[in-house]
Short mmCIF file of C-alpha atoms and ligand atoms in Angstrom, two decimals:
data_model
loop_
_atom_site.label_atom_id
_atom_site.label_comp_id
_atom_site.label_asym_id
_atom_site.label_seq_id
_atom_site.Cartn_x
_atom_site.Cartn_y
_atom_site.Cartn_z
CA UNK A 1 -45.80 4.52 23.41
CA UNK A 2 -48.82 6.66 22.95
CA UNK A 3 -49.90 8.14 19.32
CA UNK A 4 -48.64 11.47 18.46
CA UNK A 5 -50.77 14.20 19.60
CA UNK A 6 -48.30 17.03 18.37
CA UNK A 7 -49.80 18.89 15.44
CA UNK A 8 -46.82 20.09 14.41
CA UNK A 9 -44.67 17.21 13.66
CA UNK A 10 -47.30 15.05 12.72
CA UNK A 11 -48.00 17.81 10.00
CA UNK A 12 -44.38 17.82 9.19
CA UNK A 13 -44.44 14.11 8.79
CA UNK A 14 -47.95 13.87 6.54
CA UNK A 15 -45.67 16.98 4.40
CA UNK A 16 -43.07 14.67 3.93
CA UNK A 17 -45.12 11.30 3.01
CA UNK A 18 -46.68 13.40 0.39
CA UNK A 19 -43.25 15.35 -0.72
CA UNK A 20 -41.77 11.88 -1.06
CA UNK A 21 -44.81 9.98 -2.68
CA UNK A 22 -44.43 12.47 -5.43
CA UNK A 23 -40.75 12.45 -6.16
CA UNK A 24 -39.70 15.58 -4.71
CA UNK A 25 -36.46 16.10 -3.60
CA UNK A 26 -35.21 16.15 0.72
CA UNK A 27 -33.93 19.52 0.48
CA UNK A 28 -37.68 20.96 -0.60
CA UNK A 29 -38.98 18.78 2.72
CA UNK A 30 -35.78 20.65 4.36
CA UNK A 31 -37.32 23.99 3.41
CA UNK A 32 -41.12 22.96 3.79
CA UNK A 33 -40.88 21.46 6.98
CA UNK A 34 -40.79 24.85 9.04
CA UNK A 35 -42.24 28.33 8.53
CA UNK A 36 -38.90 30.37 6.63
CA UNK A 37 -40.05 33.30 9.32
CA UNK A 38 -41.67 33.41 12.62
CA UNK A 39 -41.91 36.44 14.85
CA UNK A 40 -42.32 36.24 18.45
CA UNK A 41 -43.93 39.90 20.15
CA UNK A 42 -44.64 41.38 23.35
CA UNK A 43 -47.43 44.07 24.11
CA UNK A 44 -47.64 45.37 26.62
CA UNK A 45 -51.69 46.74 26.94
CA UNK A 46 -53.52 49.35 29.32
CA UNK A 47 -56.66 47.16 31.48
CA UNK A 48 -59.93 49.09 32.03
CA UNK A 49 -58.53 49.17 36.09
CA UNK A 50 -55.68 51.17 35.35
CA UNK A 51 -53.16 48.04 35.62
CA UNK A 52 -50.92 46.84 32.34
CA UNK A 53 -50.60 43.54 31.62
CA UNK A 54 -47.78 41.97 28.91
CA UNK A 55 -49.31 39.49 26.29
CA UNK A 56 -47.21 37.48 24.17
CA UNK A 57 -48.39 37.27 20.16
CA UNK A 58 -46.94 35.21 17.26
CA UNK A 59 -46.98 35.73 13.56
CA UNK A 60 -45.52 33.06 11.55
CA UNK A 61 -44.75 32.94 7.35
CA UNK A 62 -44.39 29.42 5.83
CA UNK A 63 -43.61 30.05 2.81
CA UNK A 64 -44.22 32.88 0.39
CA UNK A 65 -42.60 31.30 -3.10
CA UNK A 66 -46.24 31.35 -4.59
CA UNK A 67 -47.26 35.05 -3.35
CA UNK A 68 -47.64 37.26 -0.23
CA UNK A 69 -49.01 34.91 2.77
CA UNK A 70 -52.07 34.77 4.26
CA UNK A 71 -53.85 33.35 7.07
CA UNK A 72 -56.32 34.45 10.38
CA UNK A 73 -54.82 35.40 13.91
CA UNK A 74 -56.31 33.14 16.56
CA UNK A 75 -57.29 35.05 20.12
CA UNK A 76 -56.36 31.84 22.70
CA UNK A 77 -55.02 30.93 26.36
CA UNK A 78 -54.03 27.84 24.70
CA UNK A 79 -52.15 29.30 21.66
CA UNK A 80 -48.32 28.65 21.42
CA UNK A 81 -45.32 28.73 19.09
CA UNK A 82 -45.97 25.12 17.76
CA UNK A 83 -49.58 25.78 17.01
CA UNK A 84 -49.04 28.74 15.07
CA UNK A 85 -46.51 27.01 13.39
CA UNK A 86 -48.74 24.24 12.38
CA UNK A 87 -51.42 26.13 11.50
CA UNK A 88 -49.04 27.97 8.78
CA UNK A 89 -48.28 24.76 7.27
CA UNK A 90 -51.80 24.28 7.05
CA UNK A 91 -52.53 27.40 5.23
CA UNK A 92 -50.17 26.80 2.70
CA UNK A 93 -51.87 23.60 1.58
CA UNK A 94 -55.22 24.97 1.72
CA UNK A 95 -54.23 27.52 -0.43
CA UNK A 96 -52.06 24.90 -3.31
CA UNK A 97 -55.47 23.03 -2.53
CA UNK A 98 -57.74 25.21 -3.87
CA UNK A 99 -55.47 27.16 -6.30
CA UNK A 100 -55.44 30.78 -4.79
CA UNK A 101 -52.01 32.51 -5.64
CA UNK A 102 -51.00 32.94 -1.30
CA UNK A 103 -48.84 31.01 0.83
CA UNK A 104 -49.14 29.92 4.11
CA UNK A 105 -49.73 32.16 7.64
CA UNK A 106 -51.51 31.95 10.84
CA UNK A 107 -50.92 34.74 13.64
CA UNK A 108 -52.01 34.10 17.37
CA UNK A 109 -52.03 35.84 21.00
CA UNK A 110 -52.19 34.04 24.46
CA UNK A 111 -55.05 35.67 25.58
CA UNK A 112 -58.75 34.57 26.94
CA UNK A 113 -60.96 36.76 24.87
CA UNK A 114 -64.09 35.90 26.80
CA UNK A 115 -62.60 37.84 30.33
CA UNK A 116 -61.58 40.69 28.33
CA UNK A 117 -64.32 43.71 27.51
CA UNK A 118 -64.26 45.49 24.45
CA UNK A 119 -62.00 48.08 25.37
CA UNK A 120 -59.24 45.85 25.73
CA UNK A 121 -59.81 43.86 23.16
CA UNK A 122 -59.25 46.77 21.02
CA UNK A 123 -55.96 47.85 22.97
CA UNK A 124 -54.72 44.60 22.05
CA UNK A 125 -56.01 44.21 18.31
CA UNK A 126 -53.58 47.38 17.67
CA UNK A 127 -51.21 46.86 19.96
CA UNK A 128 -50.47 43.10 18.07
CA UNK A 129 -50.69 45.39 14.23
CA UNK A 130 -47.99 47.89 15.59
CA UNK A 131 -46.16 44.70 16.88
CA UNK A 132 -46.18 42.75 13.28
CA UNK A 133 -46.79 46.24 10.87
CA UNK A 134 -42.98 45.50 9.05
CA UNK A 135 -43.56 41.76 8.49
CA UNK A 136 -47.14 42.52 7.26
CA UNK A 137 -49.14 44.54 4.53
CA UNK A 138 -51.72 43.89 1.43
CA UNK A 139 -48.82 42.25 -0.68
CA UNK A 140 -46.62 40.58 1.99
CA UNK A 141 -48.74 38.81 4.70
CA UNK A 142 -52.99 39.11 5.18
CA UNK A 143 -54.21 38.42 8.29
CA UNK A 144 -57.73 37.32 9.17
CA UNK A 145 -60.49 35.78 11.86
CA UNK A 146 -59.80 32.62 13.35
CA UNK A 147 -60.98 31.33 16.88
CA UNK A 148 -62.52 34.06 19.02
CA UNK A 149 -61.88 37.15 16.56
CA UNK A 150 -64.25 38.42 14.37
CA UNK A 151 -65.06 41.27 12.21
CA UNK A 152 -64.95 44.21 14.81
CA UNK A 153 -61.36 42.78 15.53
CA UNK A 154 -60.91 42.93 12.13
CA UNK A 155 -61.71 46.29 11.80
CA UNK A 156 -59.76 47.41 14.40
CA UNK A 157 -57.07 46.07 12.89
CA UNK A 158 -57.46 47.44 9.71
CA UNK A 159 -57.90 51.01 11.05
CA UNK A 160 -54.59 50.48 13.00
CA UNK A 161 -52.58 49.57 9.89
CA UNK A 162 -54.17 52.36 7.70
CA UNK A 163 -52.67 54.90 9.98
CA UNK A 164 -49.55 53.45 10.04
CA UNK A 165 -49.46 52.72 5.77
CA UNK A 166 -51.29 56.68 5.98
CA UNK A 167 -53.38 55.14 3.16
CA UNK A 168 -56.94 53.44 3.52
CA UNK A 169 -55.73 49.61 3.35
CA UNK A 170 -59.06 47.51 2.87
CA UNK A 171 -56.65 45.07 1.28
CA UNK A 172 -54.19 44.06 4.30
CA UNK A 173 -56.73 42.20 6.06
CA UNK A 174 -59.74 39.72 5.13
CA UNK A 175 -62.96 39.41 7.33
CA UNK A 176 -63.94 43.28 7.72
CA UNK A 177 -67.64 44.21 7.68
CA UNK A 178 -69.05 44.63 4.75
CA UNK A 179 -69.02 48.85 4.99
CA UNK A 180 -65.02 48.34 5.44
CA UNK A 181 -64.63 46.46 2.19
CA UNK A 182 -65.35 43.22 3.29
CA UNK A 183 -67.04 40.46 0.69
CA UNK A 184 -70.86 39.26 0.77
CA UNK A 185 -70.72 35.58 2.06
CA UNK A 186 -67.27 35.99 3.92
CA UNK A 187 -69.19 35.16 7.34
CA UNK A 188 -70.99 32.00 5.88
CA UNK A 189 -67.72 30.91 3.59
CA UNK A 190 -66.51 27.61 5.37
CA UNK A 191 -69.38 26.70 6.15
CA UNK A 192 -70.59 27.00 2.99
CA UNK A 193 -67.53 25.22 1.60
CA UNK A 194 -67.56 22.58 4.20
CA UNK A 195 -71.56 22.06 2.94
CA UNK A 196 -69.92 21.51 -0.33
CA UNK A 197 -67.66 18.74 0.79
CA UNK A 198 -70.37 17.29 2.28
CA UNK A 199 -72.66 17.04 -0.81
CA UNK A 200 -69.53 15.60 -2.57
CA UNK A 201 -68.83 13.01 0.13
CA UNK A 202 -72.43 12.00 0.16
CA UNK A 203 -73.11 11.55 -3.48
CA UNK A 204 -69.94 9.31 -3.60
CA UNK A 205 -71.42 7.29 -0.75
CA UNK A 206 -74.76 7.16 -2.16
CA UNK A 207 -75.92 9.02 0.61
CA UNK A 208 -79.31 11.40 0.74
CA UNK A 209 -78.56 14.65 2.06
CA UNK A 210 -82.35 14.55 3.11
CA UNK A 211 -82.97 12.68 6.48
CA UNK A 212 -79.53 11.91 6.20
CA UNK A 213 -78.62 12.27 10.90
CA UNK A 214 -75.79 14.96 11.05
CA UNK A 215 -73.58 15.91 14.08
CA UNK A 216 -71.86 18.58 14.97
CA UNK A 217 -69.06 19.40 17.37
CA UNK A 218 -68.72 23.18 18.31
CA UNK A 219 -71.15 25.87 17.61
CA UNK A 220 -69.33 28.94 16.27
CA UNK A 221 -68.84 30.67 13.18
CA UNK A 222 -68.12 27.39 10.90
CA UNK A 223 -70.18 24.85 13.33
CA UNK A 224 -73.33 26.80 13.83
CA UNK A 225 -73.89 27.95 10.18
CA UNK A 226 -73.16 24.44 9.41
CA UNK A 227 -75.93 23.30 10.83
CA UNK A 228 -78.08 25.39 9.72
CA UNK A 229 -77.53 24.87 6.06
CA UNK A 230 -77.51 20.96 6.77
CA UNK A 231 -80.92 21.50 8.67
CA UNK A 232 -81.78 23.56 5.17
CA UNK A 233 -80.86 21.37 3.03
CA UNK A 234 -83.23 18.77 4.92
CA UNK A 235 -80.86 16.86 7.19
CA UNK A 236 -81.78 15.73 10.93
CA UNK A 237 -79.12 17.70 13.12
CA UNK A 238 -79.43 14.82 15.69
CA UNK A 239 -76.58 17.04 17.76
CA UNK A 240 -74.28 19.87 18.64
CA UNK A 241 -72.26 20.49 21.31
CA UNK A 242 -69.58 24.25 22.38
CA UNK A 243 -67.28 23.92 25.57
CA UNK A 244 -69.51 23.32 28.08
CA UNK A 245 -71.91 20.37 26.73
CA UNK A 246 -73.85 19.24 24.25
CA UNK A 247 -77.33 18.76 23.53
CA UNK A 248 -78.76 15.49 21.30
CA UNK A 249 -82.35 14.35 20.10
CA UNK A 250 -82.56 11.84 17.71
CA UNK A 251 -85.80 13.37 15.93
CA UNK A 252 -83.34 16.23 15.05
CA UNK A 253 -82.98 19.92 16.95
CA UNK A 254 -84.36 23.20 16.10
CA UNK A 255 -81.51 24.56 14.89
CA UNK A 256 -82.74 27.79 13.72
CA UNK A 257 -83.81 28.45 17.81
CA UNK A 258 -80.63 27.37 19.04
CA UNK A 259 -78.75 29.54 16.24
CA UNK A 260 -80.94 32.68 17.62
CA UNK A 261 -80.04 31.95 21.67
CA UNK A 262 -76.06 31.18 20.91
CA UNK A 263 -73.57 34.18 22.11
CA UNK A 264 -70.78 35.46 20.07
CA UNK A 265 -68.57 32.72 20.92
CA UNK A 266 -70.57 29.80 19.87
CA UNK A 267 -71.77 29.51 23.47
CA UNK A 268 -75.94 27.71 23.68
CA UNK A 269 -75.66 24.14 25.75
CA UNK A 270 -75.76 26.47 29.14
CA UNK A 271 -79.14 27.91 28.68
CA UNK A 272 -80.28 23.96 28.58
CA UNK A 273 -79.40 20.79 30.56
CA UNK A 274 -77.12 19.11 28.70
CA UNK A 275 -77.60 15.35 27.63
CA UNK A 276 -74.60 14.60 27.06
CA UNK A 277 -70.93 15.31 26.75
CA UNK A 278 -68.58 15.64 23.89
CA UNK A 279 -66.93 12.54 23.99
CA UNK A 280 -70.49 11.10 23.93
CA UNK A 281 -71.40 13.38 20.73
CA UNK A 282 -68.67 11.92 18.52
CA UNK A 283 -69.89 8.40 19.27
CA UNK A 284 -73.45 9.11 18.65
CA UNK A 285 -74.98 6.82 15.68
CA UNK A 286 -74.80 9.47 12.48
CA UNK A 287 -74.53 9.22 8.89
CA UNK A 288 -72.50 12.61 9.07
CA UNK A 289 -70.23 14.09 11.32
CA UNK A 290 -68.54 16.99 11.44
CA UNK A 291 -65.72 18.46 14.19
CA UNK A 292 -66.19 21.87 14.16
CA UNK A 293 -64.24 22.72 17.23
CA UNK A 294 -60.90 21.86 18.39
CA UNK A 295 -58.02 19.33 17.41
CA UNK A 296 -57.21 16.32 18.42
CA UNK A 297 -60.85 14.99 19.25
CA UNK A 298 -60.81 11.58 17.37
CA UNK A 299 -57.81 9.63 18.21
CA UNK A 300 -57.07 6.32 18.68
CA UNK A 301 -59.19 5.91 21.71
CA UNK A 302 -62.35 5.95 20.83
CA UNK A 303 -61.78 6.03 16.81
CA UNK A 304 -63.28 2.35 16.97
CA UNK A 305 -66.25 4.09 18.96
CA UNK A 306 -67.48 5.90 15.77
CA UNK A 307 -70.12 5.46 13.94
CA UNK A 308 -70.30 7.88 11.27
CA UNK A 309 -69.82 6.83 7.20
CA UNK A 310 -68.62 10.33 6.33
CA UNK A 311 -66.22 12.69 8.45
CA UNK A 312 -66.08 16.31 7.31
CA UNK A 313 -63.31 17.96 9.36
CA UNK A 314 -63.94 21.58 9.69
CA UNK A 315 -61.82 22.25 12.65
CA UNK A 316 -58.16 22.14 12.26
CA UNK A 317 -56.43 18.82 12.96
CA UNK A 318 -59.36 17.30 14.56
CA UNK A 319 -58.41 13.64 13.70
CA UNK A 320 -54.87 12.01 14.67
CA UNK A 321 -52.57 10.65 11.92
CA UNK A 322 -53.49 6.54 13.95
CA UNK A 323 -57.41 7.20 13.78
CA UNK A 324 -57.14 8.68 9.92
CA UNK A 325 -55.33 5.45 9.37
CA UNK A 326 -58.28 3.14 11.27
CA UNK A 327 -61.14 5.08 9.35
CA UNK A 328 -59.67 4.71 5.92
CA UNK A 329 -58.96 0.73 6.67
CA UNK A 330 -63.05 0.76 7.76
CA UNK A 331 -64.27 2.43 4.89
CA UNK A 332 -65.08 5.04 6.45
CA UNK A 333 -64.80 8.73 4.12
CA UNK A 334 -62.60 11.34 5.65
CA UNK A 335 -62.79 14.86 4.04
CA UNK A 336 -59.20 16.27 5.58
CA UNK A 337 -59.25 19.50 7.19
CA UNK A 338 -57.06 20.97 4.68
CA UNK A 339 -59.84 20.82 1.92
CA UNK A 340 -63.12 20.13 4.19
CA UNK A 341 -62.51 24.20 5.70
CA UNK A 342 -60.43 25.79 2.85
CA UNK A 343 -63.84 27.83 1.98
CA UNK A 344 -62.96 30.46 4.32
CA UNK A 345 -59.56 31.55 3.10
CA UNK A 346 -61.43 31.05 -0.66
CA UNK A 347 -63.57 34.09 -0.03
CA UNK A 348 -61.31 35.69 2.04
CA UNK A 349 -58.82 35.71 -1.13
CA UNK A 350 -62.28 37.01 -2.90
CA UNK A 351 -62.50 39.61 -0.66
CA UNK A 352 -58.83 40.98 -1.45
CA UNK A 353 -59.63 40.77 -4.96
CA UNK A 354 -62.39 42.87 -4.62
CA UNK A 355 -60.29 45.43 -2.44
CA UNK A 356 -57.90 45.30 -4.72
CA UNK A 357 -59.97 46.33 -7.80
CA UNK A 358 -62.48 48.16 -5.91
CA UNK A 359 -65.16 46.80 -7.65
CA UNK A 360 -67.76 44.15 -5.43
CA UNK A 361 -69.83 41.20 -6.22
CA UNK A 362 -73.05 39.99 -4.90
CA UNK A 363 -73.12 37.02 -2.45
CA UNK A 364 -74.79 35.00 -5.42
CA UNK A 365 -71.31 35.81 -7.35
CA UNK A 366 -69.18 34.81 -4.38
CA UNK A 367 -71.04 31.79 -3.53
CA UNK A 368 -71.17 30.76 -7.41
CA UNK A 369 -67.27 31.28 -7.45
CA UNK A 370 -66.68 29.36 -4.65
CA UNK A 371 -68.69 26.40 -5.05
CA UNK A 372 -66.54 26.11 -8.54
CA UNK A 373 -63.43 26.27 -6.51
CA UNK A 374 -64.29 23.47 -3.59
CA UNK A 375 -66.18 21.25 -6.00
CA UNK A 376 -62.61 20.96 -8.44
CA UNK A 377 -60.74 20.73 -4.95
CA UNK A 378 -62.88 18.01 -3.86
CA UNK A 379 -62.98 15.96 -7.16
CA UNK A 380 -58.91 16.40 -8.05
CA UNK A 381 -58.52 15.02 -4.32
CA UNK A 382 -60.68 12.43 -4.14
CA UNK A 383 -59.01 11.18 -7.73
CA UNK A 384 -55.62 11.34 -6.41
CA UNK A 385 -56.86 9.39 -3.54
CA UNK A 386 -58.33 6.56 -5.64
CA UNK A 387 -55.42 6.42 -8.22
CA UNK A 388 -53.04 6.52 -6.11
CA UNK A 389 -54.63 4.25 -2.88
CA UNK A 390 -54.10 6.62 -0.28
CA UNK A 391 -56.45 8.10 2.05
CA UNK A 392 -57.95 11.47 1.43
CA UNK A 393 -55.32 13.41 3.54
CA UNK A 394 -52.66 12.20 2.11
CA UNK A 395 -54.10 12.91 -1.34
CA UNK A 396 -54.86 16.40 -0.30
CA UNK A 397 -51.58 17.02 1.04
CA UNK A 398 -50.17 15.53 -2.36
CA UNK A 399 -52.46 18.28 -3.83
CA UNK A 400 -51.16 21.02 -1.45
CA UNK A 401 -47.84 20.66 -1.24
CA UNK A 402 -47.27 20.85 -5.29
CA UNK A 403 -48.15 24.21 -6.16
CA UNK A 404 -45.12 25.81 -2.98
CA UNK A 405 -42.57 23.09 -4.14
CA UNK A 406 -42.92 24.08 -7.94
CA UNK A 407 -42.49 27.87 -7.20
CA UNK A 408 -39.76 27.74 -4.88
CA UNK A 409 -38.22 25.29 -7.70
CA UNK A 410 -39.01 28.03 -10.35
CA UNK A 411 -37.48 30.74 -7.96
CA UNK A 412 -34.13 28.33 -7.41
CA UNK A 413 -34.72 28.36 -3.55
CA UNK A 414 -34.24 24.61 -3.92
P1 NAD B 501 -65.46 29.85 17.09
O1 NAD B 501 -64.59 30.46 18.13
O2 NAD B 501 -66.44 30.69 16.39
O3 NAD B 501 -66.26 28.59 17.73
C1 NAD B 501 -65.62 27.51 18.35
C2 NAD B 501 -66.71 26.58 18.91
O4 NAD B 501 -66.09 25.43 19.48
C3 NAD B 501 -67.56 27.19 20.02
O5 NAD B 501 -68.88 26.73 19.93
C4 NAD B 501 -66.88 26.66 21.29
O6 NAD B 501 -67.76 26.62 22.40
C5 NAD B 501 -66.53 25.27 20.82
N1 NAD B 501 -65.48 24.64 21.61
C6 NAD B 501 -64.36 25.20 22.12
N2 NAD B 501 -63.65 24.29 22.81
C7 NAD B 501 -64.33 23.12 22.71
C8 NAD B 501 -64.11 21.80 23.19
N3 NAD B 501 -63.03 21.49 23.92
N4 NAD B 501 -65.02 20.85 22.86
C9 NAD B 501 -66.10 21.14 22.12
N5 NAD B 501 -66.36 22.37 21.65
C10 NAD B 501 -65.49 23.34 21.93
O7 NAD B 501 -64.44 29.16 16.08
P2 NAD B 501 -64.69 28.81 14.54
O8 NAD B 501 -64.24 29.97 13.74
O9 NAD B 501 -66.04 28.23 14.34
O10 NAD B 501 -63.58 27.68 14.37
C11 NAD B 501 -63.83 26.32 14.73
C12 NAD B 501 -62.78 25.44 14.06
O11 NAD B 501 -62.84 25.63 12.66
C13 NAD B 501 -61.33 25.78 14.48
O12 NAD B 501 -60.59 24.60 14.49
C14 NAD B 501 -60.87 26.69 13.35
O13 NAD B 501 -59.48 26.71 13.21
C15 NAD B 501 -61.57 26.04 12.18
N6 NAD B 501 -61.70 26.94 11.04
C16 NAD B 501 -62.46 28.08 11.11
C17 NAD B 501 -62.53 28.91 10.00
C18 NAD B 501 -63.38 30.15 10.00
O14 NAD B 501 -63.42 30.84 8.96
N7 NAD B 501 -64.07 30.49 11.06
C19 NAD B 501 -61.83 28.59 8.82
C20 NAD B 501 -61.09 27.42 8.80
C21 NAD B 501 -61.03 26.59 9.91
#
């Protein structure tokens, strides 16, 4: 039988390992192990030739004991029910992981971004907030980016849900531009926080940040501004790879020349011949690497192929449940998705605080805050992890999971 490829029930399983490890109850796994809502629309949305085409959008809650939800909407041809399911869950841990008072949600639409022009685009941003507009709002459920939406779609969104509210709402969504209320350092966040991780990893592993050979998979928002602050901080960014390729030189790239030719989706091998592909890139001979791209990338196939001491996942779900299991047996350090990206929905949680108080802070203040907030994630993790002997997901899931299943306790949902 093959491993289990299905992010959603391998994240209900890893929820239920951890639920179980620490004493809790079945019927809190019985009310963890799903989103409690999940709403399926239909928008139907006006093409630049005239035509109108029906996409289908999801929204889903997981669970909203600790406050109003919150997680980004994800513009995909490959997004479906499960994943946006999943990618709740996911949410709610990274928020118990690094303390922010949210629960879990992740919104999607099956739709290819990159064939669409503007005009569309923003036909459909609205279209999907008039859709979701009762399920949503700045104390029930806060959207934000995710793959292939940014801050214009943001915006848009925004705009939409102010005219429907009939009050300026900075606060239902996180990711604006800065001139909309969003928050210095929002752009940069998981990368930043991912950085973090990475320090932390490599100071437990006696590892030099400086000349220290990173990799990279993807080359978008969290991918590409990783790189850069790894080539910053003195690192040789041996390679990177988007969709189409990748591109590899063991004296180290010039990131900052790549960083200036990507397009807005994280799009740069083209414009070069590539050297190699991604399988190749994961298997490349690194100190670091770091998935920045899609899931499911290191399974059990060619988990023995890797040669990297420290794995920082920034993508979502980028290593199956079998290869976490083979790389913690090796030695090997595995900073879990659930902490290794949680930077993003950090500031974005800054950046409602500052709508919500309409009073801003510099990026120096944001950057300050958040480093506090990975660098106590990170440490109570990686504790958990050794007192406990259990690999780092696990532990972060243990760290996760507590903060929902004490609320909903407290609330006497359970
Ligand atoms: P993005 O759309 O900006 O970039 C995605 C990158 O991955 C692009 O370079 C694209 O070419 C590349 N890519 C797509 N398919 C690929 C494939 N099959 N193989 C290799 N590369 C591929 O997205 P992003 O915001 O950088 O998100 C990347 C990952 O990080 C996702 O898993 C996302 O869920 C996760 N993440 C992002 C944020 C955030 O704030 N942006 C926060 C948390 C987690």
């Amino acid at each position: 039988m093959g491993e289990n490829l299905n992010l959603f029930t391998s994240t209900q399983e890893t929820i239920h390992e951890a639920l179980s490890k620490m004493g809790y109850e079945e019927s809190l796994y019985e009310l963890m192990k799903e989103p409690l809502r999940m709403l399926t629309v239909r928008m139907p949305v006006r093409m630049d030739d005239g035509s109108t085409k029906v996409f289908t959008g999801y929204r889903a809650q997981h669970n909203d004991s600790v406050g109003p939800t919150k997680g980004g909407v994800r513009f995909h041809p490959d997004v479906d029910e499960e994943e946006v399911k999943a990618l709740s869950m996911w949410m709610t841990l990274k928020c118990g992981i690094v303390d922010l008072p949210y629960g879990g949600g992740k919104g999607g639409i099956i739709c290819d971004p990159r064939t669409m022009s503007m005009g569309e685009l923003e036909r459909l941003s609205r279209a999907y907030v008039r859709a979701i507009s009762q399920i949503v709002g700045p104390t029930k459920d806060i959207p934000a980016p995710d793959v292939y939406t940014n801050s214009q779609i943001m915006a848009w969104m925004m705009d939409e849900y102010s005219r429907i509210d009939e009050f300026n709402s900075p606060g239902f969504i996180t990711g604006k531009p800065i001139v909309l209320g969003g928050s210095q350092g929002r752009e940069k966040a998981t990368a930043q926080g991912v950085t973090i991780c990475i320090e932390q990893a490599a100071k437990k592993r006696g590892i030099d940040i400086k000349g220290a050979r990173v990799v990279v998979q993807g080359f978008g928002n969290a991918g590409s501004f990783l790189a850069k602050f790894m080539h910053d901080a003195g690192a040789k960014v041996v390679a990177i790879s988007d969709a189409y390729g990748a591109l590899y030189d063991p004296k180290g790239l010039d990131i900052d020349y790549l960083l200036d030719r990507r397009d807005s989706f994280g799009t740069v091998t083209t414009l070069f011949e590539s050297t190699l592909s991604n399988k190749d890139l994961l298997e490349i001979d690194c100190d670091i690497l770091v998935p920045a791209a899609v899931s499911n990338q290191i399974t059990a196939e060619n988990v023995d192929n890797i040669k990297a001491s420290i794995i920082v996942e920034a993508a979502n779900g980028p290593t199956t449940k079998e290869a976490t299991k083979r790389l913690n047996e090796r030695g090997v350090l595995l900073v879990p998705d659930v902490l290794a990206s949680a930077g993003g929905v950090t500031v974005s949680y800054f950046e409602w605080v500052q709508n919500n108080q309409g009073y801003y802070w510099t990026e120096e203040e944001v950057n300050e805050k958040l480093e506090k907030k990975i660098v106590d994630a990170f440490n109570q993790v990686y504790e958990i992890s050794q007192s406990r002997r259990v690999n780092m997901r696990l532990a972060a899931y243990m760290v996760g999971v507590r903060k929902t299943a004490e609320a909903s306790r407290f609330r006497g949902w359970v």
